[in-house]
Amino acid sequence: MTQGTLKIHSENILPILKKWLYTDRDIFLRELVSNACDAMSKLKILRDQGEAEFKDEELRIDIEIDKESKKLKVFDTGLGMDQEEIEKYIAQLAFSGAEEFVKKYQDQESDAIIGHFGLGFYSSFMVSDKVEIDSLSYKGEAKPAHWSCDGSPEYLLEEGARDERGTVITLHINKDSKEFLEESKLREMLTKHCRFLPYPIFLNGKRINDVEPLWVKPASECTEKDYLDFY
């Protein structure tokens, strides 16, 4: 088990993130789904290089709501991470980006694109009291990893219990963000931001996107319903 301290304090970065998110709080879900897509795209590259084996139909993203426990989970079947990778990509790289972000924007009124600094994952703390990562790498001998943080500079990293390749992000939704536990709200958000992403996305088991957008289908195969749904 590893206990660590993030390189930049939440009292510096979180207020700036909150300011940026003030009129677009639902960006956190877009960022998590985008990260999940990246994890699966990287896994496909590894397969092309002969370093991983899987079937395309295994690749999917699932979002699950548990209103009773106030949890929102985002699952993917991508390449996963081990403890060393979580330490590097979550605790180190993202917060080195955070330091640059704070220096550049703390005294400015204009908005900034958080994704440019690798901070998309940390937008989760705008709606959460606590965020957890459970992941299992595609690497044959990899052990599952568990990371948790309550938005303070302190985090916990230890061996986890996940037994399937991929990652699940668990958000413990805070009292001011209960709207993000409503299925209708999340469906609206996913339709807005993620409708045409290249992997199947499911919300509480129901498919919400079309991995073959209308414009790539032959006109002869498009139905009236396809056009109505698109426009």
mmCIF file of C-alpha atoms in Angstrom:
data_model
loop_
_atom_site.group_PDB
_atom_site.id
_atom_site.type_symbol
_atom_site.label_atom_id
_atom_site.label_comp_id
_atom_site.label_asym_id
_atom_site.label_seq_id
_atom_site.Cartn_x
_atom_site.Cartn_y
_atom_site.Cartn_z
ATOM 1 C CA MET A 1 0.000 0.000 0.000
ATOM 2 C CA THR A 2 1.229 3.482 -0.875
ATOM 3 C CA GLN A 3 0.205 6.771 0.683
ATOM 4 C CA GLY A 4 1.227 9.870 -1.201
ATOM 5 C CA THR A 5 0.744 13.587 -1.475
ATOM 6 C CA LEU A 6 -0.350 15.264 -4.686
ATOM 7 C CA LYS A 7 2.075 17.870 -5.934
ATOM 8 C CA ILE A 8 -0.354 20.768 -5.830
ATOM 9 C CA HIS A 9 -2.984 21.468 -3.208
ATOM 10 C CA SER A 10 -6.669 21.237 -3.993
ATOM 11 C CA GLU A 11 -7.213 24.661 -2.416
ATOM 12 C CA ASN A 12 -5.280 26.064 -5.393
ATOM 13 C CA ILE A 13 -6.558 24.032 -8.319
ATOM 14 C CA LEU A 14 -10.141 23.151 -7.357
ATOM 15 C CA PRO A 15 -11.444 26.742 -7.143
ATOM 16 C CA ILE A 16 -10.033 27.407 -10.607
ATOM 17 C CA LEU A 17 -11.662 24.261 -11.961
ATOM 18 C CA LYS A 18 -14.942 25.291 -10.323
ATOM 19 C CA LYS A 19 -14.784 28.679 -11.986
ATOM 20 C CA TRP A 20 -14.207 27.082 -15.386
ATOM 21 C CA LEU A 21 -16.995 24.576 -14.826
ATOM 22 C CA TYR A 22 -19.520 27.060 -13.466
ATOM 23 C CA THR A 23 -21.654 27.130 -16.618
ATOM 24 C CA ASP A 24 -20.776 23.645 -17.869
ATOM 25 C CA ARG A 25 -20.605 21.325 -14.879
ATOM 26 C CA ASP A 26 -21.412 18.241 -16.928
ATOM 27 C CA ILE A 27 -17.961 18.342 -18.539
ATOM 28 C CA PHE A 28 -16.715 15.810 -15.965
ATOM 29 C CA LEU A 29 -18.641 12.972 -17.608
ATOM 30 C CA ARG A 30 -17.409 13.901 -21.068
ATOM 31 C CA GLU A 31 -13.842 13.816 -19.778
ATOM 32 C CA LEU A 32 -14.241 10.409 -18.119
ATOM 33 C CA VAL A 33 -15.846 8.888 -21.212
ATOM 34 C CA SER A 34 -13.153 10.429 -23.406
ATOM 35 C CA ASN A 35 -10.462 8.881 -21.202
ATOM 36 C CA ALA A 36 -12.227 5.523 -21.468
ATOM 37 C CA CYS A 37 -12.246 5.785 -25.265
ATOM 38 C CA ASP A 38 -8.531 6.597 -25.239
ATOM 39 C CA ALA A 39 -7.836 3.504 -23.119
ATOM 40 C CA MET A 40 -9.607 1.289 -25.643
ATOM 41 C CA SER A 41 -7.996 2.931 -28.665
ATOM 42 C CA LYS A 42 -4.558 2.377 -27.117
ATOM 43 C CA LEU A 43 -5.457 -1.267 -26.512
ATOM 44 C CA LYS A 44 -6.314 -1.667 -30.204
ATOM 45 C CA ILE A 45 -2.909 -0.264 -31.130
ATOM 46 C CA LEU A 46 -1.264 -2.798 -28.822
ATOM 47 C CA ARG A 47 -3.217 -5.570 -30.531
ATOM 48 C CA ASP A 48 -2.023 -4.355 -33.929
ATOM 49 C CA GLN A 49 1.517 -4.613 -32.577
ATOM 50 C CA GLY A 50 0.906 -8.160 -31.342
ATOM 51 C CA GLU A 51 1.059 -7.182 -27.665
ATOM 52 C CA ALA A 52 -2.593 -7.788 -26.732
ATOM 53 C CA GLU A 53 -5.408 -10.154 -27.689
ATOM 54 C CA PHE A 54 -9.141 -9.434 -27.524
ATOM 55 C CA LYS A 55 -12.260 -9.208 -29.677
ATOM 56 C CA ASP A 56 -13.697 -5.878 -30.808
ATOM 57 C CA GLU A 57 -17.068 -6.686 -29.234
ATOM 58 C CA GLU A 58 -15.376 -6.679 -25.823
ATOM 59 C CA LEU A 59 -14.772 -2.923 -26.079
ATOM 60 C CA ARG A 60 -17.502 -0.893 -24.374
ATOM 61 C CA ILE A 61 -18.188 1.796 -21.800
ATOM 62 C CA ASP A 62 -20.791 1.382 -19.064
ATOM 63 C CA ILE A 63 -22.123 4.128 -16.819
ATOM 64 C CA GLU A 64 -24.048 2.965 -13.755
ATOM 65 C CA ILE A 65 -25.999 5.016 -11.218
ATOM 66 C CA ASP A 66 -26.588 3.897 -7.628
ATOM 67 C CA LYS A 67 -28.862 6.546 -6.133
ATOM 68 C CA GLU A 68 -29.086 4.839 -2.759
ATOM 69 C CA SER A 69 -25.331 4.941 -2.147
ATOM 70 C CA LYS A 70 -24.952 8.190 -4.162
ATOM 71 C CA LYS A 71 -22.379 6.650 -6.491
ATOM 72 C CA LEU A 72 -21.781 7.091 -10.201
ATOM 73 C CA LYS A 73 -19.492 4.573 -11.902
ATOM 74 C CA VAL A 74 -17.822 4.683 -15.309
ATOM 75 C CA PHE A 75 -16.482 1.332 -16.557
ATOM 76 C CA ASP A 76 -14.290 0.650 -19.571
ATOM 77 C CA THR A 77 -12.668 -2.464 -21.000
ATOM 78 C CA GLY A 78 -9.532 -0.694 -22.182
ATOM 79 C CA LEU A 79 -5.897 -1.433 -21.462
ATOM 80 C CA GLY A 80 -6.160 -0.756 -17.716
ATOM 81 C CA MET A 81 -3.428 0.459 -15.365
ATOM 82 C CA ASP A 82 -1.191 -1.001 -12.688
ATOM 83 C CA GLN A 83 -0.112 0.857 -9.542
ATOM 84 C CA GLU A 84 2.967 2.330 -11.191
ATOM 85 C CA GLU A 85 0.919 3.707 -14.092
ATOM 86 C CA ILE A 86 -1.716 5.202 -11.794
ATOM 87 C CA GLU A 87 1.057 6.853 -9.796
ATOM 88 C CA LYS A 88 2.535 8.293 -12.987
ATOM 89 C CA TYR A 89 -0.538 9.358 -14.946
ATOM 90 C CA ILE A 90 -2.925 10.327 -12.146
ATOM 91 C CA ALA A 91 -0.724 11.569 -9.313
ATOM 92 C CA GLN A 92 2.277 12.974 -11.187
ATOM 93 C CA LEU A 93 1.577 14.008 -14.773
ATOM 94 C CA ALA A 94 -1.879 15.436 -14.159
ATOM 95 C CA PHE A 95 -0.732 17.531 -11.246
ATOM 96 C CA SER A 96 2.352 18.791 -13.012
ATOM 97 C CA GLY A 97 -0.210 20.033 -15.523
ATOM 98 C CA ALA A 98 -2.202 21.468 -12.636
ATOM 99 C CA GLU A 99 0.774 23.481 -11.461
ATOM 100 C CA GLU A 100 1.189 24.995 -14.925
ATOM 101 C CA PHE A 101 -2.542 25.672 -15.073
ATOM 102 C CA VAL A 102 -2.576 27.502 -11.739
ATOM 103 C CA LYS A 103 0.423 29.658 -12.637
ATOM 104 C CA LYS A 104 -1.095 30.667 -15.953
ATOM 105 C CA TYR A 105 -4.744 31.222 -15.065
ATOM 106 C CA GLN A 106 -5.147 31.977 -11.357
ATOM 107 C CA ASP A 107 -5.126 35.759 -11.951
ATOM 108 C CA GLN A 108 -6.991 35.788 -15.259
ATOM 109 C CA GLU A 109 -10.668 36.170 -16.014
ATOM 110 C CA SER A 110 -10.675 34.167 -19.241
ATOM 111 C CA ASP A 111 -11.551 30.490 -19.360
ATOM 112 C CA ALA A 112 -9.010 27.818 -20.312
ATOM 113 C CA ILE A 113 -9.277 24.393 -21.866
ATOM 114 C CA ILE A 114 -8.603 22.022 -18.996
ATOM 115 C CA GLY A 115 -7.958 19.058 -21.268
ATOM 116 C CA HIS A 116 -4.870 20.801 -22.626
ATOM 117 C CA PHE A 117 -3.267 20.356 -19.206
ATOM 118 C CA GLY A 118 -4.303 16.726 -18.681
ATOM 119 C CA LEU A 119 -6.699 17.705 -15.899
ATOM 120 C CA GLY A 120 -9.897 16.194 -17.277
ATOM 121 C CA PHE A 121 -9.960 13.413 -14.699
ATOM 122 C CA TYR A 122 -9.818 15.921 -11.848
ATOM 123 C CA SER A 123 -13.018 17.610 -12.998
ATOM 124 C CA SER A 124 -14.682 14.668 -11.215
ATOM 125 C CA PHE A 125 -13.955 16.356 -7.897
ATOM 126 C CA MET A 126 -16.309 19.190 -8.823
ATOM 127 C CA VAL A 127 -19.252 16.863 -8.226
ATOM 128 C CA SER A 128 -17.725 14.340 -5.814
ATOM 129 C CA ASP A 129 -16.683 14.100 -2.178
ATOM 130 C CA LYS A 130 -14.421 11.188 -3.083
ATOM 131 C CA VAL A 131 -13.158 9.524 -6.267
ATOM 132 C CA GLU A 132 -11.879 5.957 -6.585
ATOM 133 C CA ILE A 133 -10.092 4.118 -9.387
ATOM 134 C CA ASP A 134 -10.073 0.336 -9.690
ATOM 135 C CA SER A 135 -8.036 -0.987 -12.589
ATOM 136 C CA LEU A 136 -6.457 -4.137 -14.005
ATOM 137 C CA SER A 137 -3.836 -3.834 -16.720
ATOM 138 C CA TYR A 138 -3.879 -5.929 -19.896
ATOM 139 C CA LYS A 139 -0.369 -7.126 -18.969
ATOM 140 C CA GLY A 140 -0.398 -10.815 -18.157
ATOM 141 C CA GLU A 141 1.126 -10.747 -14.663
ATOM 142 C CA ALA A 142 -0.311 -7.395 -13.598
ATOM 143 C CA LYS A 143 -1.985 -7.055 -10.209
ATOM 144 C CA PRO A 144 -5.167 -4.993 -9.800
ATOM 145 C CA ALA A 145 -4.749 -1.487 -8.411
ATOM 146 C CA HIS A 146 -6.984 0.706 -6.250
ATOM 147 C CA TRP A 147 -6.584 4.504 -5.874
ATOM 148 C CA SER A 148 -8.751 6.835 -3.808
ATOM 149 C CA CYS A 149 -8.733 10.540 -2.974
ATOM 150 C CA ASP A 150 -11.182 12.892 -1.264
ATOM 151 C CA GLY A 151 -10.000 15.992 -3.106
ATOM 152 C CA SER A 152 -7.354 16.819 -0.532
ATOM 153 C CA PRO A 153 -3.642 16.581 -1.331
ATOM 154 C CA GLU A 154 -3.591 13.079 0.201
ATOM 155 C CA TYR A 155 -4.388 9.906 -1.746
ATOM 156 C CA LEU A 156 -4.234 6.152 -1.151
ATOM 157 C CA LEU A 157 -2.818 3.656 -3.663
ATOM 158 C CA GLU A 158 -2.902 -0.070 -2.946
ATOM 159 C CA GLU A 159 -3.524 -3.479 -4.470
ATOM 160 C CA GLY A 160 -7.121 -3.761 -5.625
ATOM 161 C CA ALA A 161 -9.661 -6.492 -6.313
ATOM 162 C CA ARG A 162 -10.694 -5.985 -9.948
ATOM 163 C CA ASP A 163 -10.525 -9.258 -11.888
ATOM 164 C CA GLU A 164 -11.296 -8.045 -15.427
ATOM 165 C CA ARG A 165 -9.119 -5.965 -17.745
ATOM 166 C CA GLY A 166 -10.005 -2.288 -17.755
ATOM 167 C CA THR A 167 -10.890 0.474 -15.326
ATOM 168 C CA VAL A 168 -13.821 1.649 -13.247
ATOM 169 C CA ILE A 169 -14.006 5.198 -11.877
ATOM 170 C CA THR A 170 -16.323 5.576 -8.884
ATOM 171 C CA LEU A 171 -17.601 9.040 -7.983
ATOM 172 C CA HIS A 172 -19.150 9.572 -4.550
ATOM 173 C CA ILE A 173 -21.511 12.359 -5.605
ATOM 174 C CA ASN A 174 -21.647 15.317 -3.223
ATOM 175 C CA LYS A 175 -24.794 16.874 -1.778
ATOM 176 C CA ASP A 176 -24.770 19.788 -4.236
ATOM 177 C CA SER A 177 -24.618 17.537 -7.304
ATOM 178 C CA LYS A 178 -27.513 15.118 -6.807
ATOM 179 C CA GLU A 179 -28.810 15.939 -10.283
ATOM 180 C CA PHE A 180 -26.020 13.750 -11.644
ATOM 181 C CA LEU A 181 -27.673 10.723 -10.063
ATOM 182 C CA GLU A 182 -30.720 11.148 -12.306
ATOM 183 C CA GLU A 183 -30.753 8.873 -15.345
ATOM 184 C CA SER A 184 -32.549 11.451 -17.488
ATOM 185 C CA LYS A 185 -29.858 14.048 -16.732
ATOM 186 C CA LEU A 186 -27.012 11.683 -17.589
ATOM 187 C CA ARG A 187 -28.725 10.526 -20.759
ATOM 188 C CA GLU A 188 -29.008 14.164 -21.855
ATOM 189 C CA MET A 189 -25.320 14.741 -21.093
ATOM 190 C CA LEU A 190 -24.160 11.614 -22.903
ATOM 191 C CA THR A 191 -26.293 12.381 -25.932
ATOM 192 C CA LYS A 192 -24.865 15.901 -26.048
ATOM 193 C CA HIS A 193 -21.189 15.009 -25.676
ATOM 194 C CA CYS A 194 -20.732 11.343 -26.555
ATOM 195 C CA ARG A 195 -23.320 10.378 -29.140
ATOM 196 C CA PHE A 196 -20.864 9.741 -31.966
ATOM 197 C CA LEU A 197 -17.913 8.251 -30.102
ATOM 198 C CA PRO A 198 -16.513 5.081 -31.716
ATOM 199 C CA TYR A 199 -17.312 2.623 -28.906
ATOM 200 C CA PRO A 200 -20.654 1.412 -27.508
ATOM 201 C CA ILE A 201 -21.785 3.401 -24.471
ATOM 202 C CA PHE A 202 -24.411 2.061 -22.076
ATOM 203 C CA LEU A 203 -26.261 3.896 -19.307
ATOM 204 C CA ASN A 204 -27.692 1.495 -16.729
ATOM 205 C CA GLY A 205 -27.554 -1.217 -19.385
ATOM 206 C CA LYS A 206 -29.251 0.802 -22.146
ATOM 207 C CA ARG A 207 -27.310 1.721 -25.293
ATOM 208 C CA ILE A 208 -27.157 5.481 -25.861
ATOM 209 C CA ASN A 209 -24.972 5.958 -28.944
ATOM 210 C CA ASP A 210 -24.531 4.833 -32.531
ATOM 211 C CA VAL A 211 -20.971 3.817 -33.372
ATOM 212 C CA GLU A 212 -21.775 4.194 -37.077
ATOM 213 C CA PRO A 213 -22.862 7.832 -37.564
ATOM 214 C CA LEU A 214 -25.445 8.649 -40.214
ATOM 215 C CA TRP A 215 -22.959 10.391 -42.492
ATOM 216 C CA VAL A 216 -20.844 7.244 -42.969
ATOM 217 C CA LYS A 217 -23.784 5.051 -43.986
ATOM 218 C CA PRO A 218 -24.741 4.612 -47.652
ATOM 219 C CA ALA A 219 -27.833 6.707 -48.417
ATOM 220 C CA SER A 220 -29.650 3.552 -49.516
ATOM 221 C CA GLU A 221 -29.283 2.115 -46.003
ATOM 222 C CA CYS A 222 -30.559 5.191 -44.128
ATOM 223 C CA THR A 223 -34.141 5.028 -42.920
ATOM 224 C CA GLU A 224 -36.541 7.876 -42.249
ATOM 225 C CA LYS A 225 -36.114 7.183 -38.532
ATOM 226 C CA ASP A 226 -32.325 7.578 -38.895
ATOM 227 C CA TYR A 227 -32.788 11.066 -40.354
ATOM 228 C CA LEU A 228 -35.378 12.078 -37.747
ATOM 229 C CA ASP A 229 -33.171 10.853 -34.886
ATOM 230 C CA PHE A 230 -30.168 12.743 -36.258
ATOM 231 C CA TYR A 231 -31.891 16.062 -36.918
#
